[in-house]
Short mmCIF file of C-alpha atoms in Angstrom, two decimals:
data_model
loop_
_atom_site.label_atom_id
_atom_site.label_comp_id
_atom_site.label_asym_id
_atom_site.label_seq_id
_atom_site.Cartn_x
_atom_site.Cartn_y
_atom_site.Cartn_z
CA MET A 1 3.25 49.96 50.54
CA LYS A 2 -0.53 49.96 49.92
CA LYS A 3 -0.22 51.39 46.43
CA MET A 4 2.62 49.06 45.47
CA ASP A 5 0.68 46.05 46.72
CA ILE A 6 -2.33 46.98 44.59
CA LEU A 7 -0.15 47.55 41.52
CA SER A 8 1.47 44.16 42.08
CA ARG A 9 -1.94 42.48 42.24
CA LEU A 10 -3.08 44.26 39.06
CA LYS A 11 -0.03 42.94 37.26
CA GLN A 12 -0.58 39.48 38.68
CA ALA A 13 -4.23 39.51 37.59
CA GLY A 14 -3.11 40.07 33.99
CA VAL A 15 -6.68 40.45 32.71
CA ILE A 16 -8.92 43.18 34.10
CA ALA A 17 -12.62 42.60 33.41
CA VAL A 18 -14.36 45.87 32.54
CA VAL A 19 -17.87 45.31 33.89
CA ARG A 20 -20.87 47.26 32.72
CA GLY A 21 -24.53 46.40 33.16
CA ALA A 22 -28.05 47.75 32.65
CA THR A 23 -28.76 47.19 36.34
CA ASN A 24 -26.62 46.86 39.46
CA GLU A 25 -27.90 43.30 39.88
CA GLU A 26 -26.70 42.36 36.38
CA ALA A 27 -23.28 43.87 37.01
CA LEU A 28 -22.93 42.19 40.40
CA ASN A 29 -23.87 38.78 39.02
CA ALA A 30 -21.44 39.28 36.13
CA CYS A 31 -18.62 40.04 38.58
CA HIS A 32 -19.35 36.90 40.59
CA ALA A 33 -19.41 34.86 37.37
CA ILE A 34 -16.10 36.33 36.19
CA ILE A 35 -14.31 35.68 39.48
CA LYS A 36 -15.76 32.17 39.52
CA GLY A 37 -14.17 31.70 36.09
CA GLY A 38 -10.72 32.50 37.47
CA LEU A 39 -10.21 36.16 36.61
CA THR A 40 -9.29 38.22 39.67
CA GLY A 41 -9.26 41.79 38.33
CA ILE A 42 -12.59 43.64 38.28
CA GLU A 43 -13.16 47.18 37.00
CA LEU A 44 -16.75 48.07 37.89
CA THR A 45 -17.74 51.06 35.76
CA PHE A 46 -19.68 54.05 36.98
CA THR A 47 -22.11 53.61 34.08
CA VAL A 48 -23.64 50.90 36.31
CA PRO A 49 -26.52 52.26 38.43
CA GLN A 50 -25.45 52.71 42.07
CA ALA A 51 -21.93 51.57 41.15
CA ASP A 52 -20.52 52.53 44.54
CA ARG A 53 -22.92 50.12 46.27
CA VAL A 54 -21.87 47.30 43.94
CA ILE A 55 -18.20 48.02 44.65
CA LYS A 56 -18.83 48.03 48.38
CA GLU A 57 -20.60 44.66 48.19
CA LEU A 58 -17.85 43.14 46.04
CA VAL A 59 -15.11 44.34 48.37
CA GLU A 60 -16.94 42.88 51.35
CA THR A 61 -17.62 39.56 49.60
CA TYR A 62 -14.03 39.02 48.45
CA LYS A 63 -12.13 40.64 51.33
CA ASP A 64 -10.54 37.33 52.27
CA GLN A 65 -9.38 36.55 48.72
CA GLN A 66 -6.12 38.48 48.49
CA ASP A 67 -5.72 37.92 44.75
CA VAL A 68 -9.04 39.59 43.90
CA VAL A 69 -8.62 43.31 43.18
CA ILE A 70 -11.71 45.52 42.78
CA GLY A 71 -11.54 48.91 41.09
CA ALA A 72 -13.80 51.57 39.63
CA GLY A 73 -13.98 52.47 35.94
CA THR A 74 -15.42 55.28 33.81
CA VAL A 75 -14.50 57.72 36.57
CA LEU A 76 -14.74 61.20 35.03
CA ASP A 77 -13.94 63.43 38.00
CA ALA A 78 -12.43 63.57 41.48
CA ILE A 79 -15.83 63.58 43.21
CA THR A 80 -16.70 60.23 41.65
CA ALA A 81 -13.22 58.92 42.42
CA ARG A 82 -13.60 59.76 46.11
CA LEU A 83 -17.02 58.11 46.17
CA ALA A 84 -15.48 54.98 44.70
CA ILE A 85 -12.52 54.99 47.09
CA LEU A 86 -14.82 55.40 50.11
CA ALA A 87 -16.79 52.39 48.82
CA GLY A 88 -13.55 50.40 48.86
CA ALA A 89 -12.27 50.67 45.26
CA GLU A 90 -8.60 49.76 45.16
CA TYR A 91 -7.83 51.51 41.87
CA ILE A 92 -9.44 54.14 39.66
CA VAL A 93 -9.72 53.99 35.86
CA SER A 94 -10.75 56.90 33.62
CA PRO A 95 -11.32 57.14 29.84
CA CYS A 96 -9.10 60.25 29.87
CA PHE A 97 -6.60 61.98 32.16
CA ASP A 98 -7.93 64.29 34.90
CA GLN A 99 -5.47 66.22 37.07
CA GLU A 100 -7.72 66.55 40.13
CA THR A 101 -8.45 62.81 40.07
CA ALA A 102 -4.73 62.04 39.83
CA GLU A 103 -4.05 64.24 42.90
CA LEU A 104 -6.89 62.69 44.88
CA CYS A 105 -5.70 59.16 44.13
CA ASN A 106 -2.14 60.11 45.14
CA LEU A 107 -3.52 61.49 48.39
CA TYR A 108 -5.22 58.16 49.20
CA GLN A 109 -2.36 56.04 47.73
CA ILE A 110 -4.70 54.50 45.18
CA PRO A 111 -3.42 53.69 41.65
CA TYR A 112 -4.92 55.87 38.93
CA LEU A 113 -5.13 54.47 35.40
CA PRO A 114 -6.21 57.23 32.96
CA GLY A 115 -6.95 56.71 29.29
CA CYS A 116 -4.22 58.11 27.04
CA MET A 117 -3.84 58.10 23.25
CA THR A 118 -0.71 60.20 22.61
CA ILE A 119 2.88 60.54 23.89
CA ASP A 120 1.97 63.98 25.22
CA GLU A 121 -0.95 62.60 27.24
CA ILE A 122 1.21 59.78 28.59
CA LYS A 123 3.92 62.27 29.59
CA THR A 124 1.38 64.42 31.45
CA ALA A 125 -0.01 61.40 33.26
CA LEU A 126 3.43 60.14 34.31
CA LYS A 127 4.40 63.59 35.64
CA SER A 128 1.26 63.46 37.82
CA GLY A 129 2.24 60.18 39.50
CA VAL A 130 0.41 57.72 37.28
CA ASP A 131 1.95 54.22 37.36
CA ILE A 132 -0.11 52.54 34.61
CA VAL A 133 -1.66 54.31 31.65
CA LYS A 134 -4.73 52.90 29.95
CA LEU A 135 -4.37 52.79 26.16
CA PHE A 136 -7.92 53.57 25.09
CA PRO A 137 -9.39 52.59 22.80
CA GLY A 138 -6.86 49.85 22.01
CA SER A 139 -8.85 48.92 18.93
CA ALA A 140 -7.80 52.22 17.31
CA PHE A 141 -4.13 51.11 17.42
CA GLY A 142 -3.41 47.41 17.83
CA PRO A 143 -0.41 45.80 19.58
CA SER A 144 2.14 47.39 17.23
CA ILE A 145 1.63 50.82 18.81
CA ILE A 146 3.18 49.63 22.10
CA SER A 147 6.72 49.57 20.73
CA ALA A 148 6.19 53.06 19.29
CA PHE A 149 5.22 54.37 22.73
CA LYS A 150 7.98 52.49 24.51
CA ALA A 151 10.72 53.72 22.16
CA PRO A 152 10.86 57.20 23.77
CA MET A 153 9.36 56.00 27.09
CA PRO A 154 10.60 52.44 27.80
CA HIS A 155 9.57 52.79 31.45
CA VAL A 156 5.85 53.35 30.81
CA ASN A 157 3.42 50.64 31.96
CA ILE A 158 0.49 50.26 29.55
CA MET A 159 -2.90 48.56 29.89
CA PRO A 160 -4.78 48.41 26.58
CA THR A 161 -8.57 48.34 26.83
CA GLY A 162 -10.91 47.89 23.88
CA GLY A 163 -9.84 45.65 21.05
CA VAL A 164 -8.29 42.98 23.28
CA SER A 165 -9.52 39.43 22.54
CA LEU A 166 -8.57 35.83 23.16
CA GLU A 167 -7.13 35.79 19.66
CA ASN A 168 -4.78 38.77 20.03
CA MET A 169 -4.12 38.85 23.79
CA GLN A 170 -0.75 37.17 23.45
CA GLU A 171 0.29 39.74 20.83
CA TRP A 172 -0.42 42.54 23.30
CA PHE A 173 1.71 40.94 26.01
CA GLU A 174 4.52 40.15 23.58
CA ALA A 175 4.43 43.84 22.61
CA GLY A 176 5.14 44.74 26.25
CA VAL A 177 1.89 45.60 28.04
CA ILE A 178 1.66 45.03 31.79
CA THR A 179 -1.99 43.92 31.84
CA VAL A 180 -5.07 44.12 29.59
CA GLY A 181 -8.63 45.33 30.02
CA VAL A 182 -11.40 43.14 28.56
CA GLY A 183 -15.13 43.80 28.28
CA GLY A 184 -17.12 43.17 25.09
CA ASN A 185 -17.25 39.44 24.36
CA LEU A 186 -16.59 38.56 28.03
CA LEU A 187 -19.70 40.42 29.21
CA ALA A 188 -21.98 39.90 26.21
CA PRO A 189 -23.80 36.85 27.68
CA ALA A 190 -24.62 38.81 30.84
CA ALA A 191 -27.03 41.03 28.92
CA HIS A 192 -29.17 37.92 28.33
CA GLY A 193 -28.79 36.65 31.90
CA ASP A 194 -26.45 33.84 30.87
CA PHE A 195 -23.93 34.12 33.68
CA GLU A 196 -22.78 30.53 33.24
CA GLU A 197 -21.51 31.51 29.80
CA VAL A 198 -19.75 34.52 31.34
CA THR A 199 -17.93 32.09 33.66
CA LYS A 200 -16.98 29.88 30.69
CA VAL A 201 -15.53 32.83 28.73
CA ALA A 202 -13.70 34.01 31.89
CA GLN A 203 -12.18 30.54 32.18
CA GLN A 204 -10.92 30.83 28.61
CA TYR A 205 -9.23 34.16 29.36
CA ALA A 206 -7.76 32.79 32.60
CA ALA A 207 -6.38 29.76 30.74
CA LYS A 208 -4.94 31.97 28.01
CA MET A 209 -3.26 34.15 30.65
CA LYS A 210 -1.66 31.09 32.26
CA GLU A 211 -0.44 30.00 28.85
CA ILE A 212 1.13 33.41 28.21
CA THR A 213 2.87 33.67 31.57
CA ARG A 214 4.23 30.15 31.97
#
């Protein structure tokens, strides 16, 4: 039930904000700004210093907001995945597939979203209990690749990350993705300390998501 609930909330979120930052303070402020803007999916990457502490603080802050789902990104191994899960991460995202991480996430009933670029990689991930594969980098393909993947595997749930923008987000969903990962232009203002602008951009993505789903 726990895993299915988290997967449902990821789908409902629609847009997952991939949050990086030069400092943990920058990343934390960016997350607050994004959630303030109406996006409820946060992927806090382990390129952020002391990422597990940031995840723990976010989980504590938003524990009463059931629609907010906090996960860990750029998880390269099972040790990091366990650290993230103990901090409260509700899902784990990797740039590539890792068998030990998949097994650990299954053990804790935590969704694992590994980066995949080929049918073979997707097949391996699905056999290991993965429910959503991360198409990464999405910019290397574009929305048209989704139908190619879904032709032999119509049941696969795909989340493209990299190359998703306000301009092409609808194309991705029309192609059949379950959710999208967004970083880049959403987080760009945070590097200059302009978190109000981060909120404004998040509001634009949230509005676009409502437009797509209505």
